[in-house]
Backbone as numpy.savetxt, mean C-alpha at the origin, in Angstrom:
# Nx Ny Nz CAx CAy CAz Cx Cy Cz
-24.77 -26.98 -11.32 -24.79 -25.62 -11.82 -24.26 -24.65 -10.77
-24.64 -24.87 -9.52 -24.20 -23.98 -8.44 -22.69 -24.06 -8.26
-22.11 -25.26 -8.35 -20.66 -25.41 -8.19 -19.93 -24.72 -9.35
-20.50 -24.83 -10.55 -19.91 -24.18 -11.72 -19.88 -22.67 -11.54
-20.99 -22.10 -11.09 -21.08 -20.66 -10.87 -20.09 -20.22 -9.79
-19.99 -21.00 -8.73 -19.06 -20.68 -7.65 -17.62 -20.71 -8.15
-17.29 -21.69 -8.97 -15.94 -21.80 -9.51 -15.62 -20.61 -10.41
-16.56 -20.24 -11.28 -16.34 -19.08 -12.16 -16.18 -17.80 -11.35
-16.98 -17.63 -10.32 -16.88 -16.44 -9.49 -15.53 -16.39 -8.78
-15.11 -17.52 -8.24 -13.83 -17.58 -7.54 -12.68 -17.28 -8.49
-12.73 -17.81 -9.69 -11.67 -17.54 -10.67 -11.66 -16.06 -11.06
-12.82 -15.47 -11.21 -12.90 -14.05 -11.57 -12.33 -13.17 -10.48
-12.66 -13.49 -9.24 -12.13 -12.72 -8.12 -10.62 -12.88 -8.04
-10.12 -14.09 -8.26 -8.68 -14.32 -8.21 -7.96 -13.52 -9.29
-8.54 -13.45 -10.48 -7.91 -12.70 -11.56 -7.89 -11.20 -11.25
-8.96 -10.69 -10.68 -9.02 -9.27 -10.33 -8.00 -8.96 -9.25
-7.91 -9.80 -8.24 -6.95 -9.57 -7.16 -5.51 -9.65 -7.68
-5.25 -10.55 -8.59 -3.91 -10.67 -9.16 -3.59 -9.43 -9.98
-4.53 -8.94 -10.74 -4.30 -7.74 -11.55 -4.06 -6.53 -10.65
-4.80 -6.43 -9.57 -4.63 -5.29 -8.66 -3.30 -5.38 -7.93
-2.87 -6.57 -7.61 -1.62 -6.74 -6.87 -0.41 -6.48 -7.75
-0.56 -6.66 -9.06 0.59 -6.52 -9.94 0.84 -5.09 -10.39
-0.05 -4.17 -10.08 0.18 -2.79 -10.47 1.22 -2.16 -9.55
1.97 -1.23 -10.09 3.04 -0.57 -9.33 2.57 0.76 -8.76
1.45 0.75 -8.09 0.92 1.94 -7.46 1.53 2.04 -6.07
2.15 3.17 -5.74 2.73 3.30 -4.40 1.65 3.25 -3.33
1.93 2.55 -2.26 0.99 2.43 -1.16 1.05 3.68 -0.29
-0.11 4.17 0.10 -0.16 5.32 1.00 0.06 4.84 2.42
0.69 5.67 3.20 0.92 5.33 4.60 -0.41 5.42 5.35
-0.69 4.41 6.16 -1.90 4.42 6.99 -1.53 5.00 8.34
-2.06 6.15 8.63 -1.74 6.85 9.87 -2.90 6.73 10.84
-2.59 6.71 12.15 -3.67 6.67 13.13 -4.47 7.97 13.13
-5.68 7.89 13.62 -6.52 9.08 13.69 -5.92 10.09 14.65
-6.05 11.35 14.31 -5.47 12.39 15.16 -6.53 13.36 15.65
-7.69 12.86 15.97 -8.73 13.71 16.54 -9.46 12.95 17.64
-10.22 13.65 18.39 -10.95 13.03 19.48 -10.35 13.40 20.83
-11.05 13.08 21.89 -10.58 13.47 23.22 -9.32 12.74 23.66
-9.08 11.55 23.15 -7.89 10.78 23.54 -7.11 10.35 22.29
-6.73 11.32 21.51 -6.02 11.03 20.26 -4.68 10.36 20.56
-4.34 9.37 19.75 -3.10 8.64 19.93 -1.91 9.35 19.30
-2.17 10.34 18.48 -1.12 11.07 17.80 -1.57 12.50 17.55
-0.73 13.28 16.94 -1.06 14.67 16.63 -0.88 14.90 15.13
-1.49 15.95 14.59 -1.28 16.25 13.18 0.19 16.47 12.84
0.93 17.11 13.74 2.35 17.34 13.50 3.11 16.02 13.41
2.82 15.09 14.32 3.49 13.80 14.31 3.15 13.01 13.04
1.90 13.08 12.60 1.53 12.42 11.35 2.27 13.04 10.16
2.43 14.35 10.17 3.17 15.00 9.09 4.62 14.54 9.09
5.21 14.41 10.26 6.59 13.93 10.36 6.70 12.49 9.86
5.73 11.67 10.19 5.74 10.28 9.72 5.67 10.22 8.20
4.82 11.07 7.60 4.72 11.10 6.14 6.03 11.56 5.51
6.65 12.56 6.08 7.93 13.04 5.55 8.99 11.95 5.61
9.07 11.23 6.72 10.05 10.15 6.85 9.76 9.02 5.87
8.49 8.71 5.67 8.12 7.66 4.71 8.51 8.06 3.29
8.31 9.34 2.95 8.70 9.81 1.62 10.22 9.75 1.44
10.96 10.11 2.48 12.42 10.05 2.41 12.89 8.60 2.23
12.28 7.68 2.95 12.65 6.28 2.82 12.32 5.75 1.42
11.21 6.19 0.86 10.84 5.77 -0.50 11.85 6.30 -1.51
12.31 7.54 -1.34 13.31 8.10 -2.25 14.62 7.34 -2.15
15.03 7.01 -0.93 16.28 6.26 -0.73 16.15 4.88 -1.39
15.01 4.24 -1.21 14.80 2.94 -1.83 14.82 3.01 -3.35
14.23 4.06 -3.91 14.22 4.23 -5.36 15.63 4.48 -5.88
16.41 5.25 -5.14 17.78 5.53 -5.57 18.63 4.26 -5.53
18.44 3.44 -4.50 19.19 2.18 -4.41 18.84 1.26 -5.57
17.56 1.20 -5.95 17.15 0.35 -7.06 17.73 0.86 -8.39
17.78 2.18 -8.55 18.29 2.72 -9.81 19.82 2.58 -9.90
20.52 2.50 -8.77 21.96 2.37 -8.78 22.43 0.93 -8.86
21.56 -0.03 -8.56 21.95 -1.44 -8.55 22.05 -1.94 -10.00
23.25 -2.28 -10.47 23.41 -2.71 -11.87 22.84 -4.09 -12.15
22.61 -4.89 -11.13 22.13 -6.26 -11.34 20.63 -6.33 -11.51
19.91 -5.27 -11.26 18.44 -5.34 -11.35 17.94 -4.62 -12.55
């Protein structure tokens, strides 16, 4: 009975993970923390990183829309 329950749980988790992975939700950029006495970055630098990431996403979307084979 315990092995059966474990198998069902594992299959359920696998199905949930597969469903979550197949959605086309854009991933947010993970930025380092910008506070504290020894911050590794600044709010301005994080803003620049986000802007560059958005520009790269737009370029990638344009390339996909222009590619006739896809």
